[in-house]
Amino acid sequence: MQMVWLSSKTTVPKATVEALDRNRLYELFKKNHSKRITIIQAPAGYGKTTLLSQWFNQTNDTVTWISLNTSDNDPIRFWKYVIHTTSNVTESNMYNTLASLFQSQDPSTLEFLIDSFLNEMSLIERPLSIVLEDYHLIDNKVIHQMLTQLIEYLPDNVHVYVTSRENLPLPIAKWRVKSWLNEISTEQLCFTFEEIEQFYEKKNLEEKLLHHVLNTTEGWPAGIQLTSISMRSNSNNALTLEKMNPLQPLITDFLLQEILDTLPSSIQDFLLKTSFLQSLEPEICNSLTNRSDSYAMLLELENKGIFTVRLNNAQPMFRYHHLFAEALQIELKNRYPKEFVSSIILETAKLLYLKGDINSAIDLALQEGAFTLAESWITEHLVEIFKNGETSTFLGWIQTLRRNDYPVNYEILVMYTITLISALQIEEAGLIIYELELKQQLEQWMDKEENKGIADIFTTLQVYALISMGTGIEKAIEIIQRQVDQGYVSSRWDGIPIRFNLFEHKITRTSIGSKGRFMSLEKAIPFAKLFRETEFKEKNMTLFSYGASAETLYERNYIDAAIGELEIALKYGHSLKDPGLFIPMYVLKSQIYALNKNFVAAHALLDNVLDSINDKHWQNILLTMKARCFLLEGNTLRAEAELRKAESRQPFWLLVHARLLLATAKVEEALKTVIQVKTKAIEEDQVSTIVEASLLEAICEMEMDHKDSALNALHEALSYGSTYDYVRTFLDEEGSIKLLKAYSKERQKHKKTGWNSVPLSYVERLIESSSQAESSILDQLTPRELEVFQLLVDGATNKEIAQKLFLSEGTIRVYLTTIYSKLGVKSRAKAILLYNQKFL
């Protein structure tokens, strides 16, 4: 099931000829265009869509228009439509650029998707308007969060318009205070007397009659249009609308009595049978009504002004006003037997299915209780649903089936569990896993031949869940061993590539990397062997395990072993054409070069990879790593330039930027950034980022002479670090060793019992490892270079060094150039600073 782009959803509707220009409202748009968002909120029939379509049809704005329906309550589907349409109307490549991010509903990925979309829009050199019509149909909290994120960081060239019948679950009050919001309410949308006068200008109605229209409709646009149609259908122009409040259900009765009942039976039949179509395509209407003149019928309805909206599209396409469609659906159910109505709805669903609008077809089938039909369609397109990333829609479908006690097949149930895990609904996923395990005991479903393929996936799922939780490794090994003994079973899911990492700079930040919760080597080695030495050795999970292993070994200071795993991971990453595997490995490799002060090699490596990568977010990671290397060299200007190219709100970029702020004495700004990253990392349980951010927090606090706060922050870093045996995060950070020594001294001096959760032996090991690492730097110097270096740090000038060593000043300059190169610095001041930081 490939994504079917419905042009009816993304086309600016064409205003009718009779539509009245709302000049006073246009002025509100003009006056508030510099704000970020316009919300037009009013009940049905107040002309929200007409107003916007008129406004954009008279401007030269570039418009992304999305007409929403209940099928759009899936974050991936929703933002695919927004980004794809924006890409089309701006004639840019942003959709293809961001396409890889549509493969996961993980909150971090979705947040990064919005960040990347914002960046792409900021590059557009003209004003852009994004219209979200009928947003009240969206009840997915994740979409609300993503829209909020979009508005919070919206570029100056973009304005968002939202129409809704109801109050929106968005931070309206906050936006109002920040003057980001333009609001158009029911009262503003109501017609004034002058506008009613203008609307009836050609009918020559008396002023008294116009006041009567105003009083009875209360300025409600749909009521005024209904009155006009009613006049047209009555020869004496008598007003049959005596009293109408748009907030009362009388509107449905009026639509049916004054509009539908006055039409020929053939037109009534056409309207009722097509009322469940979200877009009226003549060909579909012909099939549904057994006619051949649907296009002419739709034109006639439009000409009569009967709540039929023409979409401004190359192909003839219309839609009913939502208010009218709802009334027609009610009348269809009232007028005909339930079986006949059901047959119409199911026929509509089947036609939509044949057309390729699978989502709408399944929605209608579920709505009508045709669960077997819905399940068959879901099963048929299950692989494509996961390829498209619309797993939230799938989640809703299965929940509907289960609420109705429909026994879905095992394949759907297993994929439902995977979807719950990807949506971080771990507790619910655990219940389904337990349910499937119980069903195995009772029914032995996994042993049946027709279920072997999905049973194999379920077994892998159990292992993946245990890995992601960072617990139960022994049970995972037992499950995998059992699967190995049973042998590999193929299924239709074999060809589906699993992208375990869509945008992270470290594999150990992903779920498969347990978000930095490293298992012990005693457990990791036998676990890895089960994958690498069996038929599982070519599975994506196994290939990614090399990358996770390389990062883990590096963190634990087993550099040579890390390099071996890294090279294997690079080979597999390129064979899979998966940057989520090979980009983190290049980042790690450049980090190892930088550790050895080989900055030339580090930059050459990163530049070479940059030349071969087109995806912007991977480029940004490589640029951020270049900035990190420049900072380690002491070159803040080049670091700042690289960070400016790659600016984002990703933790990796933010923490490198915090280090730049520290290096340029902007300590308070650095601390603010670090706390922001740390807070979010705690929410997401990102252990590696918590350790790194807490350590940087401690360094910032110490720079500000807040010793107690610094040591408390360091204790937090050590609490997480000691649990999972972190080493290099502490060794690689300038200034951390002084902190560790102060922490150790404080514990021994004051016997702080609150810090006993961190073994003192772990702290001493970090200090000892650091001393060994620092000594190895001086081991690179020859005895004569050590003599020169010692005199240098003692404050001697080149002339004084030359005199004491009986050498020429030219020879001393040569020695110093060599020493600087080995130490990874570029000046006398940097060499002295390095000595003071690391050896005093």
PDB file of N, CA, C and O in Angstrom, residues 24-72:
ATOM      1  N   ARG A  24     -13.462  43.475   6.044  1.00  0.00           N
ATOM      2  CA  ARG A  24     -13.056  43.811   7.409  1.00  0.00           C
ATOM      3  C   ARG A  24     -12.243  42.676   8.035  1.00  0.00           C
ATOM      4  O   ARG A  24     -11.357  42.916   8.865  1.00  0.00           O
ATOM      5  N   LEU A  25     -12.528  41.420   7.625  1.00  0.00           N
ATOM      6  CA  LEU A  25     -11.752  40.287   8.131  1.00  0.00           C
ATOM      7  C   LEU A  25     -10.415  40.165   7.409  1.00  0.00           C
ATOM      8  O   LEU A  25      -9.411  39.756   8.012  1.00  0.00           O
ATOM      9  N   TYR A  26     -10.396  40.520   6.111  1.00  0.00           N
ATOM     10  CA  TYR A  26      -9.124  40.522   5.392  1.00  0.00           C
ATOM     11  C   TYR A  26      -8.141  41.475   6.068  1.00  0.00           C
ATOM     12  O   TYR A  26      -6.933  41.212   6.145  1.00  0.00           O
ATOM     13  N   GLU A  27      -8.664  42.584   6.562  1.00  0.00           N
ATOM     14  CA  GLU A  27      -7.803  43.564   7.236  1.00  0.00           C
ATOM     15  C   GLU A  27      -7.170  42.965   8.490  1.00  0.00           C
ATOM     16  O   GLU A  27      -6.038  43.285   8.836  1.00  0.00           O
ATOM     17  N   LEU A  28      -7.937  42.100   9.168  1.00  0.00           N
ATOM     18  CA  LEU A  28      -7.378  41.434  10.347  1.00  0.00           C
ATOM     19  C   LEU A  28      -6.218  40.519   9.957  1.00  0.00           C
ATOM     20  O   LEU A  28      -5.221  40.414  10.669  1.00  0.00           O
ATOM     21  N   PHE A  29      -6.371  39.828   8.814  1.00  0.00           N
ATOM     22  CA  PHE A  29      -5.277  38.988   8.327  1.00  0.00           C
ATOM     23  C   PHE A  29      -4.037  39.830   8.027  1.00  0.00           C
ATOM     24  O   PHE A  29      -2.924  39.478   8.408  1.00  0.00           O
ATOM     25  N   LYS A  30      -4.252  40.936   7.322  1.00  0.00           N
ATOM     26  CA  LYS A  30      -3.123  41.792   6.952  1.00  0.00           C
ATOM     27  C   LYS A  30      -2.433  42.357   8.190  1.00  0.00           C
ATOM     28  O   LYS A  30      -1.205  42.357   8.298  1.00  0.00           O
ATOM     29  N   LYS A  31      -3.248  42.827   9.122  1.00  0.00           N
ATOM     30  CA  LYS A  31      -2.726  43.471  10.322  1.00  0.00           C
ATOM     31  C   LYS A  31      -1.918  42.496  11.184  1.00  0.00           C
ATOM     32  O   LYS A  31      -0.940  42.883  11.837  1.00  0.00           O
ATOM     33  N   ASN A  32      -2.312  41.233  11.199  1.00  0.00           N
ATOM     34  CA  ASN A  32      -1.695  40.249  12.097  1.00  0.00           C
ATOM     35  C   ASN A  32      -0.825  39.220  11.387  1.00  0.00           C
ATOM     36  O   ASN A  32      -0.497  38.179  11.964  1.00  0.00           O
ATOM     37  N   HIS A  33      -0.450  39.519  10.154  1.00  0.00           N
ATOM     38  CA  HIS A  33       0.308  38.530   9.387  1.00  0.00           C
ATOM     39  C   HIS A  33       1.685  38.260   9.980  1.00  0.00           C
ATOM     40  O   HIS A  33       2.273  37.200   9.782  1.00  0.00           O
ATOM     41  N   SER A  34       2.226  39.223  10.727  1.00  0.00           N
ATOM     42  CA  SER A  34       3.538  39.035  11.333  1.00  0.00           C
ATOM     43  C   SER A  34       3.495  38.093  12.541  1.00  0.00           C
ATOM     44  O   SER A  34       4.539  37.653  13.032  1.00  0.00           O
ATOM     45  N   LYS A  35       2.282  37.790  13.030  1.00  0.00           N
ATOM     46  CA  LYS A  35       2.155  36.836  14.127  1.00  0.00           C
ATOM     47  C   LYS A  35       2.365  35.419  13.599  1.00  0.00           C
ATOM     48  O   LYS A  35       2.425  35.196  12.391  1.00  0.00           O
ATOM     49  N   ARG A  36       2.457  34.463  14.493  1.00  0.00           N
ATOM     50  CA  ARG A  36       2.805  33.104  14.078  1.00  0.00           C
ATOM     51  C   ARG A  36       1.601  32.270  13.639  1.00  0.00           C
ATOM     52  O   ARG A  36       1.712  31.454  12.742  1.00  0.00           O
ATOM     53  N   ILE A  37       0.458  32.465  14.318  1.00  0.00           N
ATOM     54  CA  ILE A  37      -0.665  31.568  14.048  1.00  0.00           C
ATOM     55  C   ILE A  37      -1.981  32.334  14.117  1.00  0.00           C
ATOM     56  O   ILE A  37      -2.163  33.209  14.968  1.00  0.00           O
ATOM     57  N   THR A  38      -2.866  32.011  13.189  1.00  0.00           N
ATOM     58  CA  THR A  38      -4.238  32.522  13.214  1.00  0.00           C
ATOM     59  C   THR A  38      -5.172  31.345  13.473  1.00  0.00           C
ATOM     60  O   THR A  38      -5.118  30.336  12.762  1.00  0.00           O
ATOM     61  N   ILE A  39      -5.993  31.476  14.496  1.00  0.00           N
ATOM     62  CA  ILE A  39      -6.980  30.435  14.814  1.00  0.00           C
ATOM     63  C   ILE A  39      -8.371  30.996  14.548  1.00  0.00           C
ATOM     64  O   ILE A  39      -8.757  32.022  15.118  1.00  0.00           O
ATOM     65  N   ILE A  40      -9.092  30.322  13.654  1.00  0.00           N
ATOM     66  CA  ILE A  40     -10.474  30.703  13.336  1.00  0.00           C
ATOM     67  C   ILE A  40     -11.367  29.642  13.946  1.00  0.00           C
ATOM     68  O   ILE A  40     -11.441  28.517  13.456  1.00  0.00           O
ATOM     69  N   GLN A  41     -12.026  30.003  15.051  1.00  0.00           N
ATOM     70  CA  GLN A  41     -12.817  29.029  15.786  1.00  0.00           C
ATOM     71  C   GLN A  41     -14.278  29.448  15.843  1.00  0.00           C
ATOM     72  O   GLN A  41     -14.602  30.553  16.274  1.00  0.00           O
ATOM     73  N   ALA A  42     -15.134  28.555  15.363  1.00  0.00           N
ATOM     74  CA  ALA A  42     -16.576  28.816  15.378  1.00  0.00           C
ATOM     75  C   ALA A  42     -17.297  27.519  15.044  1.00  0.00           C
ATOM     76  O   ALA A  42     -16.710  26.609  14.443  1.00  0.00           O
ATOM     77  N   PRO A  43     -18.580  27.402  15.409  1.00  0.00           N
ATOM     78  CA  PRO A  43     -19.347  26.208  15.032  1.00  0.00           C
ATOM     79  C   PRO A  43     -19.472  26.082  13.513  1.00  0.00           C
ATOM     80  O   PRO A  43     -19.053  26.964  12.753  1.00  0.00           O
ATOM     81  N   ALA A  44     -20.078  24.997  13.080  1.00  0.00           N
ATOM     82  CA  ALA A  44     -20.249  24.746  11.654  1.00  0.00           C
ATOM     83  C   ALA A  44     -21.083  25.844  11.009  1.00  0.00           C
ATOM     84  O   ALA A  44     -22.002  26.395  11.618  1.00  0.00           O
ATOM     85  N   GLY A  45     -20.754  26.151   9.770  1.00  0.00           N
ATOM     86  CA  GLY A  45     -21.564  27.073   8.992  1.00  0.00           C
ATOM     87  C   GLY A  45     -21.226  28.538   9.168  1.00  0.00           C
ATOM     88  O   GLY A  45     -21.976  29.399   8.715  1.00  0.00           O
ATOM     89  N   TYR A  46     -20.110  28.846   9.778  1.00  0.00           N
ATOM     90  CA  TYR A  46     -19.735  30.248   9.962  1.00  0.00           C
ATOM     91  C   TYR A  46     -18.758  30.745   8.898  1.00  0.00           C
ATOM     92  O   TYR A  46     -18.211  31.833   9.016  1.00  0.00           O
ATOM     93  N   GLY A  47     -18.518  29.944   7.885  1.00  0.00           N
ATOM     94  CA  GLY A  47     -17.727  30.413   6.747  1.00  0.00           C
ATOM     95  C   GLY A  47     -16.229  30.441   6.982  1.00  0.00           C
ATOM     96  O   GLY A  47     -15.513  31.236   6.376  1.00  0.00           O
ATOM     97  N   LYS A  48     -15.735  29.555   7.839  1.00  0.00           N
ATOM     98  CA  LYS A  48     -14.293  29.527   8.133  1.00  0.00           C
ATOM     99  C   LYS A  48     -13.497  29.189   6.879  1.00  0.00           C
ATOM    100  O   LYS A  48     -12.533  29.883   6.522  1.00  0.00           O
ATOM    101  N   THR A  49     -13.894  28.107   6.211  1.00  0.00           N
ATOM    102  CA  THR A  49     -13.184  27.677   5.000  1.00  0.00           C
ATOM    103  C   THR A  49     -13.348  28.689   3.877  1.00  0.00           C
ATOM    104  O   THR A  49     -12.380  29.025   3.177  1.00  0.00           O
ATOM    105  N   THR A  50     -14.579  29.182   3.695  1.00  0.00           N
ATOM    106  CA  THR A  50     -14.829  30.173   2.636  1.00  0.00           C
ATOM    107  C   THR A  50     -13.972  31.409   2.836  1.00  0.00           C
ATOM    108  O   THR A  50     -13.384  31.942   1.887  1.00  0.00           O
ATOM    109  N   LEU A  51     -13.880  31.871   4.068  1.00  0.00           N
ATOM    110  CA  LEU A  51     -13.080  33.061   4.363  1.00  0.00           C
ATOM    111  C   LEU A  51     -11.628  32.870   3.957  1.00  0.00           C
ATOM    112  O   LEU A  51     -11.034  33.731   3.285  1.00  0.00           O
ATOM    113  N   LEU A  52     -11.044  31.737   4.346  1.00  0.00           N
ATOM    114  CA  LEU A  52      -9.631  31.500   4.015  1.00  0.00           C
ATOM    115  C   LEU A  52      -9.429  31.305   2.518  1.00  0.00           C
ATOM    116  O   LEU A  52      -8.448  31.799   1.944  1.00  0.00           O
ATOM    117  N   SER A  53     -10.344  30.583   1.882  1.00  0.00           N
ATOM    118  CA  SER A  53     -10.186  30.370   0.433  1.00  0.00           C
ATOM    119  C   SER A  53     -10.286  31.692  -0.315  1.00  0.00           C
ATOM    120  O   SER A  53      -9.535  31.941  -1.272  1.00  0.00           O
ATOM    121  N   GLN A  54     -11.189  32.578   0.117  1.00  0.00           N
ATOM    122  CA  GLN A  54     -11.287  33.909  -0.504  1.00  0.00           C
ATOM    123  C   GLN A  54     -10.003  34.707  -0.277  1.00  0.00           C
ATOM    124  O   GLN A  54      -9.497  35.371  -1.180  1.00  0.00           O
ATOM    125  N   TRP A  55      -9.509  34.657   0.943  1.00  0.00           N
ATOM    126  CA  TRP A  55      -8.295  35.407   1.295  1.00  0.00           C
ATOM    127  C   TRP A  55      -7.111  34.982   0.439  1.00  0.00           C
ATOM    128  O   TRP A  55      -6.393  35.802  -0.131  1.00  0.00           O
ATOM    129  N   PHE A  56      -6.900  33.665   0.297  1.00  0.00           N
ATOM    130  CA  PHE A  56      -5.736  33.195  -0.452  1.00  0.00           C
ATOM    131  C   PHE A  56      -5.927  33.307  -1.956  1.00  0.00           C
ATOM    132  O   PHE A  56      -4.954  33.414  -2.697  1.00  0.00           O
ATOM    133  N   ASN A  57      -7.173  33.296  -2.415  1.00  0.00           N
ATOM    134  CA  ASN A  57      -7.410  33.442  -3.850  1.00  0.00           C
ATOM    135  C   ASN A  57      -7.159  34.871  -4.330  1.00  0.00           C
ATOM    136  O   ASN A  57      -7.074  35.124  -5.534  1.00  0.00           O
ATOM    137  N   GLN A  58      -7.050  35.813  -3.398  1.00  0.00           N
ATOM    138  CA  GLN A  58      -6.772  37.182  -3.812  1.00  0.00           C
ATOM    139  C   GLN A  58      -5.357  37.624  -3.442  1.00  0.00           C
ATOM    140  O   GLN A  58      -4.982  38.770  -3.645  1.00  0.00           O
ATOM    141  N   THR A  59      -4.567  36.710  -2.864  1.00  0.00           N
ATOM    142  CA  THR A  59      -3.176  37.033  -2.521  1.00  0.00           C
ATOM    143  C   THR A  59      -2.234  36.198  -3.372  1.00  0.00           C
ATOM    144  O   THR A  59      -2.652  35.269  -4.069  1.00  0.00           O
ATOM    145  N   ASN A  60      -0.966  36.520  -3.287  1.00  0.00           N
ATOM    146  CA  ASN A  60       0.054  35.754  -4.003  1.00  0.00           C
ATOM    147  C   ASN A  60       0.813  34.818  -3.069  1.00  0.00           C
ATOM    148  O   ASN A  60       1.900  34.340  -3.394  1.00  0.00           O
ATOM    149  N   ASP A  61       0.253  34.565  -1.899  1.00  0.00           N
ATOM    150  CA  ASP A  61       0.932  33.718  -0.919  1.00  0.00           C
ATOM    151  C   ASP A  61       1.104  32.297  -1.430  1.00  0.00           C
ATOM    152  O   ASP A  61       0.259  31.764  -2.166  1.00  0.00           O
ATOM    153  N   THR A  62       2.208  31.676  -1.012  1.00  0.00           N
ATOM    154  CA  THR A  62       2.407  30.245  -1.227  1.00  0.00           C
ATOM    155  C   THR A  62       1.690  29.525  -0.094  1.00  0.00           C
ATOM    156  O   THR A  62       1.948  29.792   1.082  1.00  0.00           O
ATOM    157  N   VAL A  63       0.755  28.624  -0.455  1.00  0.00           N
ATOM    158  CA  VAL A  63      -0.142  28.053   0.560  1.00  0.00           C
ATOM    159  C   VAL A  63      -0.046  26.533   0.594  1.00  0.00           C
ATOM    160  O   VAL A  63      -0.208  25.860  -0.424  1.00  0.00           O
ATOM    161  N   THR A  64       0.200  26.016   1.797  1.00  0.00           N
ATOM    162  CA  THR A  64       0.047  24.586   2.079  1.00  0.00           C
ATOM    163  C   THR A  64      -1.323  24.410   2.710  1.00  0.00           C
ATOM    164  O   THR A  64      -1.563  24.877   3.826  1.00  0.00           O
ATOM    165  N   TRP A  65      -2.247  23.757   2.006  1.00  0.00           N
ATOM    166  CA  TRP A  65      -3.622  23.598   2.506  1.00  0.00           C
ATOM    167  C   TRP A  65      -3.882  22.129   2.773  1.00  0.00           C
ATOM    168  O   TRP A  65      -3.736  21.291   1.883  1.00  0.00           O
ATOM    169  N   ILE A  66      -4.268  21.801   4.013  1.00  0.00           N
ATOM    170  CA  ILE A  66      -4.593  20.420   4.363  1.00  0.00           C
ATOM    171  C   ILE A  66      -6.003  20.382   4.949  1.00  0.00           C
ATOM    172  O   ILE A  66      -6.275  20.976   5.993  1.00  0.00           O
ATOM    173  N   SER A  67      -6.920  19.700   4.250  1.00  0.00           N
ATOM    174  CA  SER A  67      -8.268  19.477   4.776  1.00  0.00           C
ATOM    175  C   SER A  67      -8.241  18.185   5.584  1.00  0.00           C
ATOM    176  O   SER A  67      -8.084  17.094   5.029  1.00  0.00           O
ATOM    177  N   LEU A  68      -8.387  18.308   6.884  1.00  0.00           N
ATOM    178  CA  LEU A  68      -8.204  17.172   7.785  1.00  0.00           C
ATOM    179  C   LEU A  68      -9.476  16.363   7.950  1.00  0.00           C
ATOM    180  O   LEU A  68     -10.585  16.890   7.835  1.00  0.00           O
ATOM    181  N   ASN A  69      -9.304  15.074   8.231  1.00  0.00           N
ATOM    182  CA  ASN A  69     -10.417  14.224   8.635  1.00  0.00           C
ATOM    183  C   ASN A  69      -9.918  13.267   9.699  1.00  0.00           C
ATOM    184  O   ASN A  69      -8.748  13.303  10.089  1.00  0.00           O
ATOM    185  N   THR A  70     -10.807  12.418  10.206  1.00  0.00           N
ATOM    186  CA  THR A  70     -10.427  11.553  11.328  1.00  0.00           C
ATOM    187  C   THR A  70      -9.310  10.574  10.971  1.00  0.00           C
ATOM    188  O   THR A  70      -8.598  10.105  11.854  1.00  0.00           O
ATOM    189  N   SER A  71      -9.133  10.281   9.686  1.00  0.00           N
ATOM    190  CA  SER A  71      -8.060   9.366   9.273  1.00  0.00           C
ATOM    191  C   SER A  71      -6.677   9.972   9.480  1.00  0.00           C
ATOM    192  O   SER A  71      -5.673   9.265   9.410  1.00  0.00           O
ATOM    193  N   ASP A  72      -6.637  11.274   9.719  1.00  0.00           N
ATOM    194  CA  ASP A  72      -5.348  11.951   9.864  1.00  0.00           C
ATOM    195  C   ASP A  72      -4.846  11.956  11.305  1.00  0.00           C
ATOM    196  O   ASP A  72      -3.877  12.648  11.625  1.00  0.00           O
TER     197      ASP A  72
END
